[in-house]
Coordinates of C-alpha atoms in Angstrom, one line a residue:
Chain A
M49 CA 11.2 60.6 -28.4
K50 CA 11.0 60.3 -24.6
I51 CA 13.2 57.4 -23.4
G52 CA 13.4 55.8 -20.1
F53 CA 16.2 53.1 -18.8
I54 CA 15.9 50.3 -16.1
G55 CA 18.8 48.6 -14.8
L56 CA 22.0 50.2 -14.3
G57 CA 24.5 47.3 -13.8
V58 CA 28.0 46.7 -15.2
M59 CA 26.3 46.7 -18.8
G60 CA 23.1 48.8 -18.2
A61 CA 25.1 51.8 -16.8
P62 CA 27.2 52.6 -19.6
M63 CA 24.2 51.4 -22.1
A64 CA 22.2 54.1 -20.6
G65 CA 25.0 56.7 -20.6
H66 CA 25.4 56.4 -24.4
L67 CA 21.6 57.0 -24.7
H68 CA 21.4 59.9 -22.6
R69 CA 24.6 61.4 -24.5
V70 CA 22.7 60.8 -27.9
F71 CA 19.0 61.3 -27.3
G72 CA 18.6 62.6 -23.6
L73 CA 16.8 60.4 -21.0
V74 CA 13.6 61.3 -19.4
G75 CA 14.1 58.9 -16.3
I76 CA 15.7 55.9 -15.1
H77 CA 14.9 53.4 -12.5
T78 CA 17.1 50.9 -11.0
R79 CA 17.2 48.3 -8.0
T80 CA 20.0 50.1 -6.2
R81 CA 19.3 53.7 -6.3
S82 CA 22.8 54.5 -5.7
K83 CA 23.8 53.4 -9.1
A84 CA 21.7 56.1 -10.6
D85 CA 23.5 58.9 -9.0
P86 CA 25.7 60.0 -12.0
L87 CA 23.0 60.1 -14.2
L88 CA 20.5 61.7 -11.8
S89 CA 23.5 64.3 -11.4
Q90 CA 23.1 64.8 -15.0
G91 CA 19.7 65.7 -14.8
V92 CA 17.9 62.5 -15.5
A93 CA 14.7 62.0 -13.3
W94 CA 14.3 59.3 -11.1
F95 CA 10.9 57.1 -11.1
E96 CA 10.2 55.1 -8.0
T97 CA 8.5 52.2 -10.3
P98 CA 8.6 50.9 -14.0
Q99 CA 5.1 51.4 -13.9
A100 CA 5.6 55.4 -13.4
L101 CA 8.4 55.4 -16.0
A102 CA 6.7 53.7 -18.5
Q103 CA 3.6 56.1 -18.0
Q104 CA 6.1 59.0 -19.2
C105 CA 7.8 57.2 -21.7
D106 CA 7.6 56.5 -25.5
V107 CA 10.3 54.1 -25.1
V108 CA 11.6 52.0 -22.1
C109 CA 14.8 50.1 -22.3
T110 CA 15.6 47.3 -19.5
M111 CA 18.9 45.6 -19.1
L112 CA 18.5 43.5 -16.1
G113 CA 20.1 40.3 -14.5
F114 CA 18.0 37.0 -14.6
P115 CA 14.6 36.2 -16.0
P116 CA 12.7 36.5 -12.7
D117 CA 14.0 40.2 -12.6
V118 CA 12.7 40.7 -16.2
H119 CA 9.3 39.1 -15.4
A120 CA 9.0 41.1 -12.2
V121 CA 10.0 44.2 -14.0
Y122 CA 7.6 43.7 -16.9
F123 CA 4.8 41.9 -15.1
G124 CA 4.9 42.9 -11.6
P125 CA 2.1 45.1 -9.9
E126 CA 4.3 48.2 -10.4
G127 CA 5.9 46.8 -13.6
I128 CA 5.9 48.2 -17.1
L129 CA 3.1 46.4 -18.3
A130 CA 0.9 48.0 -15.6
G131 CA 1.9 51.5 -17.1
A132 CA 1.8 50.6 -20.6
H133 CA 0.0 52.8 -23.2
S134 CA -0.5 52.8 -26.9
G135 CA 2.4 53.4 -28.9
L136 CA 4.6 52.4 -26.1
C137 CA 7.9 50.6 -27.3
C138 CA 10.1 48.5 -24.8
I139 CA 13.4 47.1 -25.6
D140 CA 14.6 44.3 -23.6
F141 CA 18.7 44.1 -23.8
T142 CA 18.8 41.4 -20.9
T143 CA 19.4 37.7 -22.1
T144 CA 16.5 35.9 -21.0
R145 CA 14.1 33.1 -22.2
P146 CA 12.6 33.5 -25.9
Q147 CA 9.3 32.3 -24.5
L148 CA 9.4 35.3 -21.9
A149 CA 10.3 37.5 -24.8
K150 CA 7.1 36.5 -26.8
D151 CA 5.0 36.7 -23.5
I152 CA 6.1 40.4 -23.1
A153 CA 5.7 41.1 -26.9
S154 CA 2.1 39.5 -26.8
Q155 CA 1.3 41.4 -23.7
L156 CA 2.5 44.7 -24.9
T157 CA 0.7 44.1 -28.3
T158 CA -2.5 43.9 -26.8
C159 CA -2.0 47.2 -24.6
G160 CA -1.4 48.7 -28.3
G161 CA 2.6 48.7 -27.6
F162 CA 5.4 46.9 -29.0
F163 CA 8.5 45.1 -27.8
F164 CA 11.7 43.9 -29.1
D165 CA 14.1 41.4 -27.2
A166 CA 17.7 42.7 -28.2
P167 CA 20.2 40.9 -26.1
V168 CA 23.8 42.1 -26.7
S169 CA 27.3 40.3 -26.9
G170 CA 30.4 42.3 -26.4
G171 CA 30.4 42.2 -22.5
D172 CA 31.3 45.4 -20.5
V173 CA 34.1 46.7 -22.8
G174 CA 31.4 46.5 -25.5
A175 CA 28.9 48.2 -23.6
R176 CA 31.3 51.1 -22.6
Q177 CA 32.7 51.3 -25.9
A178 CA 29.1 51.2 -27.9
T179 CA 30.6 48.2 -29.8
L180 CA 27.9 45.9 -28.7
S181 CA 26.7 43.3 -31.3
I182 CA 22.8 43.5 -30.7
M183 CA 20.6 40.6 -31.9
V184 CA 17.0 42.1 -32.6
G185 CA 13.8 39.9 -32.3
G186 CA 10.1 41.6 -33.0
S187 CA 8.1 43.3 -35.5
K188 CA 9.9 44.0 -38.7
T189 CA 8.0 46.7 -39.7
Q190 CA 8.5 48.7 -36.5
F191 CA 12.3 48.0 -36.5
P192 CA 13.3 51.1 -38.2
I193 CA 11.8 52.9 -35.6
I194 CA 14.2 51.6 -32.7
Q195 CA 17.3 51.2 -35.2
S196 CA 18.9 54.4 -34.4
L197 CA 18.4 54.2 -30.9
L198 CA 20.1 50.8 -30.9
E199 CA 23.1 52.1 -32.8
A200 CA 23.9 54.4 -30.0
V201 CA 24.9 51.5 -27.9
G202 CA 26.0 48.9 -30.4
Q203 CA 28.0 48.7 -33.5
K204 CA 26.4 45.6 -35.1
V205 CA 22.9 45.8 -34.7
V206 CA 21.0 43.0 -36.8
Y207 CA 17.4 42.3 -37.0
Q208 CA 16.7 38.3 -36.6
G209 CA 13.3 37.8 -37.0
H210 CA 9.9 37.5 -34.8
A211 CA 9.9 38.1 -31.1
G212 CA 12.4 35.9 -29.4
A213 CA 14.4 35.4 -32.2
G214 CA 17.2 37.9 -30.7
Q215 CA 17.0 35.8 -27.8
H216 CA 17.5 32.3 -29.9
T217 CA 20.6 34.1 -31.9
K218 CA 22.0 34.6 -28.2
M219 CA 21.9 31.4 -27.5
T220 CA 23.5 30.2 -30.5
N221 CA 26.3 32.8 -29.8
Q222 CA 26.6 31.2 -26.1
I223 CA 26.3 27.6 -27.5
V224 CA 29.6 28.0 -29.6
I225 CA 31.2 29.7 -26.5
A226 CA 30.7 26.9 -24.2
G227 CA 32.6 24.8 -26.8
T228 CA 35.4 27.0 -27.5
M229 CA 36.0 27.5 -23.6
I230 CA 36.3 24.1 -22.8
G231 CA 38.5 23.3 -25.6
V232 CA 40.9 26.3 -24.9
C233 CA 40.9 25.2 -21.3
E234 CA 41.6 21.7 -21.7
A235 CA 44.3 22.6 -24.3
L236 CA 46.0 25.1 -21.9
L237 CA 46.1 22.4 -19.1
Y238 CA 47.3 19.7 -21.6
G239 CA 50.5 22.2 -22.4
V240 CA 51.2 23.0 -19.1
R241 CA 51.3 19.5 -18.0
A242 CA 53.0 18.2 -21.2
G243 CA 55.7 21.1 -20.2
L244 CA 55.2 23.3 -23.1
D245 CA 56.3 27.1 -23.2
L246 CA 52.7 28.3 -23.4
E247 CA 53.6 31.5 -25.2
T248 CA 55.2 29.7 -28.1
M249 CA 52.6 26.8 -28.3
L250 CA 49.9 29.5 -28.6
S251 CA 52.0 31.2 -31.4
S252 CA 52.0 28.0 -33.4
I253 CA 47.9 27.2 -32.9
R254 CA 46.7 30.7 -32.9
P255 CA 46.8 31.5 -36.5
G256 CA 45.4 28.1 -37.6
A257 CA 42.0 25.9 -37.3
A258 CA 42.2 26.4 -33.6
G259 CA 42.0 30.2 -33.9
C260 CA 39.0 31.6 -31.8
W261 CA 38.1 34.6 -29.7
T262 CA 38.7 32.8 -26.6
L263 CA 42.3 31.6 -27.4
E264 CA 42.9 35.2 -28.5
N265 CA 41.4 37.2 -25.5
L266 CA 41.1 34.6 -22.3
A267 CA 44.1 32.3 -23.0
P268 CA 46.4 35.3 -22.1
R269 CA 44.3 36.1 -18.9
I270 CA 44.5 32.3 -18.0
L271 CA 48.3 32.3 -18.2
K272 CA 48.5 35.0 -15.9
Q273 CA 46.1 33.4 -13.4
D274 CA 43.7 36.0 -14.1
F275 CA 40.3 34.9 -13.5
E276 CA 38.4 38.3 -12.8
P277 CA 35.3 39.0 -15.1
G278 CA 35.0 39.8 -18.1
F279 CA 31.6 37.8 -18.3
Y280 CA 30.3 36.3 -14.8
I281 CA 30.1 32.5 -14.6
E282 CA 26.9 32.9 -12.8
H283 CA 25.4 34.8 -15.9
F284 CA 26.9 32.1 -18.2
V285 CA 25.3 29.4 -16.3
K286 CA 22.1 30.9 -16.6
D287 CA 22.4 31.5 -20.4
M288 CA 23.4 28.0 -20.8
E289 CA 20.2 26.7 -18.9
I290 CA 17.8 28.7 -20.9
A291 CA 19.4 27.0 -23.9
L292 CA 19.3 23.6 -22.5
N293 CA 15.7 24.0 -21.6
E294 CA 14.9 25.5 -25.2
A295 CA 16.7 22.4 -26.8
S296 CA 14.4 20.2 -24.9
R297 CA 11.5 22.0 -26.1
L298 CA 12.9 22.0 -30.0
G299 CA 13.6 18.2 -29.4
I300 CA 17.2 18.2 -29.9
C301 CA 20.3 17.1 -27.8
L302 CA 23.2 19.4 -27.2
P303 CA 25.5 17.0 -25.2
G304 CA 28.7 19.5 -25.4
L305 CA 26.7 22.5 -23.9
A306 CA 25.1 19.9 -21.2
L307 CA 28.9 19.0 -20.3
V308 CA 30.1 22.4 -20.2
H309 CA 27.1 23.4 -18.1
Q310 CA 28.0 20.8 -15.5
F311 CA 31.2 22.0 -15.1
Y312 CA 30.2 25.5 -14.8
R313 CA 27.7 24.4 -12.3
A314 CA 30.8 22.8 -10.5
A315 CA 32.8 26.4 -10.7
Q316 CA 29.7 27.8 -9.0
N317 CA 29.8 25.2 -6.5
I318 CA 33.3 25.9 -5.4
G319 CA 33.0 29.4 -5.3
L320 CA 33.6 30.8 -8.5
G321 CA 30.4 32.2 -9.7
K322 CA 31.8 35.7 -9.6
K323 CA 34.6 35.1 -11.5
G324 CA 35.1 35.1 -15.3
T325 CA 34.3 32.2 -17.5
Q326 CA 37.8 31.5 -18.1
A327 CA 37.8 30.4 -14.4
L328 CA 36.5 26.8 -16.1
Y329 CA 40.5 26.2 -16.1
R330 CA 40.5 26.1 -12.2
V331 CA 37.9 23.6 -12.2
L332 CA 39.7 21.3 -14.4
E333 CA 42.8 21.9 -13.0
S334 CA 41.3 20.8 -9.4
L335 CA 40.6 17.4 -11.2
A336 CA 44.0 16.9 -12.0
S337 CA 46.6 14.8 -9.9
P338 CA 49.2 16.8 -7.9
T339 CA 52.2 18.1 -9.9
Chain B
M190 CA 71.6 18.0 -49.0
K191 CA 70.2 14.9 -50.4
I192 CA 66.6 14.6 -49.5
G193 CA 64.1 11.8 -49.6
F194 CA 60.4 11.8 -48.9
I195 CA 58.0 8.6 -47.8
G196 CA 54.2 9.1 -48.0
L197 CA 52.5 10.7 -50.7
G198 CA 49.1 11.0 -49.6
V199 CA 46.9 14.0 -49.6
M200 CA 49.1 15.9 -47.6
G201 CA 52.5 14.2 -48.5
A202 CA 52.3 14.6 -52.2
P203 CA 52.0 18.3 -52.5
M204 CA 54.6 18.7 -49.5
A205 CA 57.1 16.5 -51.7
G206 CA 56.2 18.5 -54.6
H207 CA 57.3 21.8 -53.0
L208 CA 60.5 20.2 -51.4
H209 CA 61.0 19.0 -55.0
R210 CA 60.8 22.4 -56.6
V211 CA 62.7 24.0 -54.0
F212 CA 65.6 21.9 -53.2
G213 CA 65.3 18.8 -55.7
L214 CA 64.5 15.2 -54.3
V215 CA 66.8 12.4 -54.6
G216 CA 64.1 9.8 -53.9
I217 CA 60.8 8.7 -53.1
H218 CA 58.9 5.6 -51.3
T219 CA 55.4 5.2 -50.7
R220 CA 53.0 2.3 -50.2
T221 CA 50.8 3.0 -53.2
R222 CA 53.3 3.5 -56.0
S223 CA 51.1 4.7 -58.7
K224 CA 50.9 8.0 -56.3
A225 CA 54.5 8.5 -57.2
D226 CA 54.0 8.7 -60.9
P227 CA 54.0 12.6 -60.9
L228 CA 57.5 13.0 -59.1
L229 CA 58.7 10.2 -60.9
S230 CA 57.8 11.8 -64.0
Q231 CA 60.2 14.9 -62.9
G232 CA 63.2 12.5 -62.7
V233 CA 63.0 11.7 -59.1
A234 CA 64.0 8.1 -58.3
W235 CA 61.9 5.4 -56.8
F236 CA 63.0 3.4 -53.9
E237 CA 61.7 -0.1 -52.9
T238 CA 62.2 0.3 -49.1
P239 CA 62.9 3.1 -46.5
Q240 CA 65.9 1.5 -45.8
A241 CA 67.4 1.8 -49.3
L242 CA 66.1 5.5 -49.6
A243 CA 67.7 6.4 -46.1
Q244 CA 70.9 4.8 -47.2
Q245 CA 71.2 7.2 -49.8
C246 CA 70.0 10.4 -48.3
D247 CA 71.1 13.2 -45.8
V248 CA 67.3 13.9 -44.8
V249 CA 64.5 11.8 -45.2
C250 CA 61.1 13.4 -44.5
T251 CA 57.8 11.1 -43.5
M252 CA 54.2 12.1 -43.9
L253 CA 52.0 9.0 -43.0
G254 CA 48.7 8.3 -41.7
F255 CA 48.7 6.4 -38.2
P256 CA 51.2 5.4 -35.5
P257 CA 51.5 2.1 -36.9
D258 CA 52.5 3.1 -40.1
V259 CA 55.1 5.7 -38.4
H260 CA 56.3 2.7 -36.4
A261 CA 56.6 0.4 -39.6
V262 CA 58.4 3.0 -41.4
Y263 CA 60.8 3.8 -39.0
F264 CA 61.2 0.5 -37.1
G265 CA 60.3 -2.1 -39.5
P266 CA 62.9 -4.7 -41.2
E267 CA 63.5 -2.6 -44.1
G268 CA 62.8 0.7 -42.4
I269 CA 64.6 3.9 -42.2
L270 CA 66.4 2.8 -39.0
A271 CA 67.9 -0.3 -40.5
G272 CA 69.4 2.4 -43.2
A273 CA 70.4 4.8 -40.8
H274 CA 73.7 6.4 -40.9
S275 CA 75.8 8.9 -39.1
G276 CA 74.5 12.5 -39.8
L277 CA 71.2 11.3 -41.2
C278 CA 68.3 13.4 -40.3
C279 CA 64.6 12.5 -40.3
I280 CA 61.7 14.5 -39.9
D281 CA 58.4 13.3 -39.4
F282 CA 55.1 15.4 -40.4
T283 CA 52.4 12.7 -39.3
T284 CA 50.6 13.7 -36.2
T285 CA 51.6 10.7 -34.0
R286 CA 52.3 9.7 -30.4
P287 CA 54.5 12.0 -28.5
Q288 CA 56.4 8.8 -27.1
L289 CA 56.9 7.3 -30.7
A290 CA 58.3 10.7 -31.7
K291 CA 61.0 10.3 -28.4
D292 CA 61.4 6.5 -29.5
I293 CA 62.5 7.4 -32.6
A294 CA 64.8 10.3 -31.6
S295 CA 66.6 8.2 -29.2
Q296 CA 66.9 5.3 -31.6
L297 CA 68.5 7.8 -34.2
T298 CA 70.7 9.5 -32.0
T299 CA 72.3 6.1 -31.2
C300 CA 72.9 5.6 -35.0
G301 CA 74.7 9.0 -34.9
G302 CA 71.7 10.9 -36.7
F303 CA 68.9 12.9 -35.4
F304 CA 65.2 13.5 -35.6
F305 CA 62.7 16.1 -35.4
D306 CA 58.7 15.4 -35.1
A307 CA 57.2 18.4 -37.1
P308 CA 53.4 17.6 -37.4
V309 CA 51.6 20.2 -39.2
S310 CA 48.2 22.1 -39.1
G311 CA 46.6 23.7 -42.1
G312 CA 45.0 20.6 -44.0
D313 CA 44.9 19.9 -47.7
V314 CA 44.6 23.4 -48.8
G315 CA 47.8 24.5 -46.5
A316 CA 50.1 21.7 -48.0
R317 CA 49.2 22.7 -51.6
Q318 CA 49.8 26.3 -50.8
A319 CA 52.6 25.4 -48.6
T320 CA 51.0 27.6 -46.0
L321 CA 51.1 24.8 -43.3
S322 CA 51.6 25.7 -39.5
I323 CA 54.6 23.5 -38.5
M324 CA 55.1 22.5 -34.8
V325 CA 58.7 21.2 -34.3
G326 CA 60.1 19.1 -31.5
G327 CA 63.7 17.9 -31.4
S328 CA 67.4 19.2 -31.1
K329 CA 67.4 22.9 -30.6
T330 CA 71.1 23.5 -31.7
Q331 CA 70.3 21.1 -35.2
F332 CA 67.0 22.8 -35.7
P333 CA 68.6 25.6 -38.0
I334 CA 70.0 22.9 -40.2
I335 CA 66.1 22.1 -41.3
Q336 CA 64.4 25.5 -41.0
S337 CA 64.7 26.5 -44.6
L338 CA 63.8 22.8 -45.6
L339 CA 60.3 23.3 -43.4
E340 CA 60.0 26.7 -44.8
A341 CA 59.6 25.5 -48.0
V342 CA 56.5 23.8 -47.1
G343 CA 55.1 25.6 -44.4
Q344 CA 54.2 29.3 -43.4
K345 CA 54.5 29.2 -39.8
V346 CA 57.6 27.2 -38.3
V347 CA 58.0 27.2 -34.8
Y348 CA 60.3 25.4 -32.6
Q349 CA 58.6 23.9 -29.7
G350 CA 61.1 22.0 -27.6
H351 CA 62.8 18.8 -27.1
A352 CA 61.7 15.6 -29.0
G353 CA 57.8 15.1 -28.8
A354 CA 57.1 18.8 -28.1
G355 CA 55.8 19.1 -31.8
Q356 CA 53.2 16.2 -31.2
H357 CA 52.4 17.7 -28.0
T358 CA 51.5 21.1 -29.5
K359 CA 49.4 19.5 -32.0
M360 CA 47.7 17.9 -29.5
T361 CA 46.7 21.4 -27.9
N362 CA 45.7 22.2 -31.5
Q363 CA 43.2 19.3 -31.8
I364 CA 41.9 19.6 -28.3
V365 CA 41.0 23.3 -29.1
I366 CA 39.3 22.2 -32.4
A367 CA 37.2 19.4 -30.6
G368 CA 35.7 22.3 -28.4
T369 CA 35.0 24.8 -31.4
M370 CA 33.6 21.7 -33.6
I371 CA 30.9 20.5 -31.2
G372 CA 30.1 24.1 -30.3
V373 CA 29.7 25.1 -33.7
C374 CA 27.7 22.1 -34.9
E375 CA 25.3 22.2 -31.7
A376 CA 24.9 26.5 -32.3
L377 CA 23.9 25.4 -35.7
L378 CA 21.5 22.8 -35.0
Y379 CA 19.9 25.1 -32.3
G380 CA 19.3 27.8 -34.9
V381 CA 17.9 25.4 -37.6
R382 CA 15.5 24.1 -35.0
A383 CA 14.7 27.4 -33.6
G384 CA 13.6 28.8 -37.0
L385 CA 16.3 31.3 -37.4
D386 CA 17.9 32.5 -40.4
L387 CA 21.3 31.0 -40.6
E388 CA 23.2 33.4 -42.7
T389 CA 21.3 36.4 -40.4
M390 CA 22.4 34.4 -37.3
L391 CA 25.9 33.9 -38.5
S392 CA 26.4 37.7 -39.2
S393 CA 25.5 38.6 -35.7
I394 CA 28.0 36.1 -33.9
R395 CA 30.7 35.7 -36.0
P396 CA 32.5 38.9 -35.0
G397 CA 32.2 38.5 -31.3
A398 CA 33.3 36.3 -28.7
A399 CA 31.9 33.1 -30.6
G400 CA 34.1 34.0 -33.5
C401 CA 36.3 31.1 -34.5
W402 CA 38.0 29.5 -37.3
T403 CA 35.4 26.5 -37.4
L404 CA 32.4 28.9 -37.6
E405 CA 34.3 31.0 -40.3
N406 CA 35.2 28.0 -42.4
L407 CA 33.2 25.2 -41.6
A408 CA 29.8 26.4 -40.7
P409 CA 29.2 27.6 -44.3
R410 CA 29.9 24.2 -45.7
I411 CA 27.2 22.7 -42.8
L412 CA 24.7 25.0 -44.2
K413 CA 25.2 23.7 -47.8
Q414 CA 25.0 20.3 -46.6
D415 CA 28.8 19.5 -47.5
F416 CA 30.6 17.3 -45.5
E417 CA 33.2 16.2 -47.8
P418 CA 36.8 16.5 -46.2
G419 CA 38.7 19.0 -45.4
F420 CA 40.1 17.1 -42.6
Y421 CA 39.1 13.3 -42.3
I422 CA 36.9 12.3 -39.2
E423 CA 39.3 9.0 -39.0
H424 CA 42.2 11.1 -38.6
F425 CA 40.6 13.3 -36.0
V426 CA 39.4 10.4 -34.1
K427 CA 43.3 9.1 -33.9
D428 CA 44.3 12.5 -33.1
M429 CA 41.8 12.6 -30.1
E430 CA 43.0 9.3 -29.0
I431 CA 46.5 10.3 -29.0
A432 CA 45.7 13.2 -26.8
L433 CA 43.4 11.3 -24.3
N434 CA 46.1 8.5 -23.7
E435 CA 48.7 11.4 -23.1
A436 CA 46.1 13.3 -20.7
S437 CA 45.7 10.0 -18.9
R438 CA 49.6 9.6 -18.4
L439 CA 50.0 13.3 -17.7
G440 CA 47.4 12.9 -15.1
I441 CA 44.8 15.4 -16.4
C442 CA 41.0 15.1 -17.2
L443 CA 39.9 16.2 -20.4
P444 CA 36.1 15.7 -20.1
G445 CA 35.2 18.0 -23.2
L446 CA 37.7 16.1 -25.5
A447 CA 36.4 12.6 -23.9
L448 CA 32.9 13.6 -24.9
V449 CA 33.7 14.7 -28.4
H450 CA 35.9 12.0 -29.0
Q451 CA 32.9 9.5 -28.3
F452 CA 30.6 11.4 -30.8
Y453 CA 33.6 11.3 -33.4
R454 CA 33.4 7.6 -32.9
A455 CA 29.9 7.5 -33.2
A456 CA 30.2 9.5 -36.5
Q457 CA 32.3 6.7 -37.7
N458 CA 30.2 3.8 -36.4
I459 CA 27.5 5.2 -38.7
G460 CA 30.0 5.3 -41.8
L461 CA 30.9 8.7 -41.7
G462 CA 34.8 8.2 -41.1
K463 CA 35.9 9.5 -44.5
K464 CA 33.9 12.6 -44.2
G465 CA 35.2 15.8 -43.1
T466 CA 35.1 16.8 -39.1
Q467 CA 32.2 19.1 -39.9
A468 CA 30.2 16.0 -40.4
L469 CA 29.6 16.0 -36.6
Y470 CA 26.7 17.8 -37.3
R471 CA 25.1 14.9 -38.8
V472 CA 25.6 12.8 -35.7
L473 CA 23.7 15.6 -33.3
E474 CA 21.2 15.9 -36.1
S475 CA 20.6 12.0 -36.1
L476 CA 19.8 12.6 -32.3
A477 CA 17.1 15.0 -32.8
S478 CA 13.3 14.4 -33.0
P479 CA 11.7 14.5 -36.5
T480 CA 11.0 17.9 -37.5

């Protein structure tokens, strides 16, 4: 199985590394060529375009940033689809629009290939440790072909349904996180202003009904005023915008998500777009009276 | 140590039962006398008023509904304070206003007694199994006197600080829950409308960054359309109102909590006040287009 990988960012680089270690990569492509150096030095070939890479591969994996990046890499003049051939399998790990996943799937099917949307959760740590949760949409009959490949980068690989279902599942993940994030940030601000000892407070509330990953993993960073990513605010904003657009299309209201999205937009407005999602705390803090 | 208990509702009855089993109760009082029958049949004495009970006790515990109930039981003409004496210790398990806790503490100190606010988390199940988390505010030097008593009803007993600190800690707990609750309800609604298999979706998102008690414990009930309490919406609304009032006083904005509070008020408006907090799902569902 000749595998290629496109997109060697914070997530893509370690994921490509795992695939190379387990299966051997045929070739790579990424926007900033210098990011490819570690894999090139291990003998992986560089390809100038997604099209050229697709022509030489059985499987092409992509891990990009925003939906327009995904669109360009697949549909662009030198994109993957321009190099598509019968039997080509593409897997997109990017969190992107469910409809875009469906469009790629449909186009690739026309070329005799097949496509899986396979967004991940678990962040840079999960990517480095190959412990990602991977939510897969696409053909059920063809899923077994790529399962072992996905298991080289993820710990929990679950087939979720037809094309786009991986993206939809990722959206539900992000919607829950929007809620836990504002709840935790507001609770910490309340605790600070009420004069509580925050560590002692956390020891009471963490084991009970308020317990959540965010309280466990991000509250301690907030207490240390550590707002580094983790997961970038600008990527979270993108995800929330996809979810809100989908919600409109699906005929549902998500008022909590809409509110949290606005406060994260505010975070971007005040220059926090490259900070971690826990920096929502700083937005709420900026709305409080002087102490 | 002669212990009395006032308030034998869903939470109070099992808590009083544990205290009677471990230490023996001297007397009880509650609004609806029939609720006292099980303990009266075990030889516990009935007292017509909180005042009369306080006169005969070293320790009086209260577990009531709303802040006005707490106010009446302590400050009323036949209330606990009317029967206060030197050395009387009162413990209020009700979730109520931090300022009310401070007022009781100050009044009881004047009478030579002392007071602890000790709101709990863990619900009716925690009360029955004596596994509650108890967040304690009051005198640090006197806390050891009541610790073993609290450990008869709770699994995690943590001293949080001066009078009111127990209530403030409980507020941080409720603020987090407001966030997790709207996040989980919106995610489930999204998943339903996107056509996902919800059990499969949950298997992908539960182990990761979206993981929370609400997703673990209440999402399965929502999927079964089980909206029974658990924790009453009308009590949660009360708690959120206390937190929002405190937030104003503390000079902070809690936009997430304010939004969730409004949707729970809407839940009350459409007759869901006696349902469990997971019935927020039904409010969001009622705002969606017909399927």
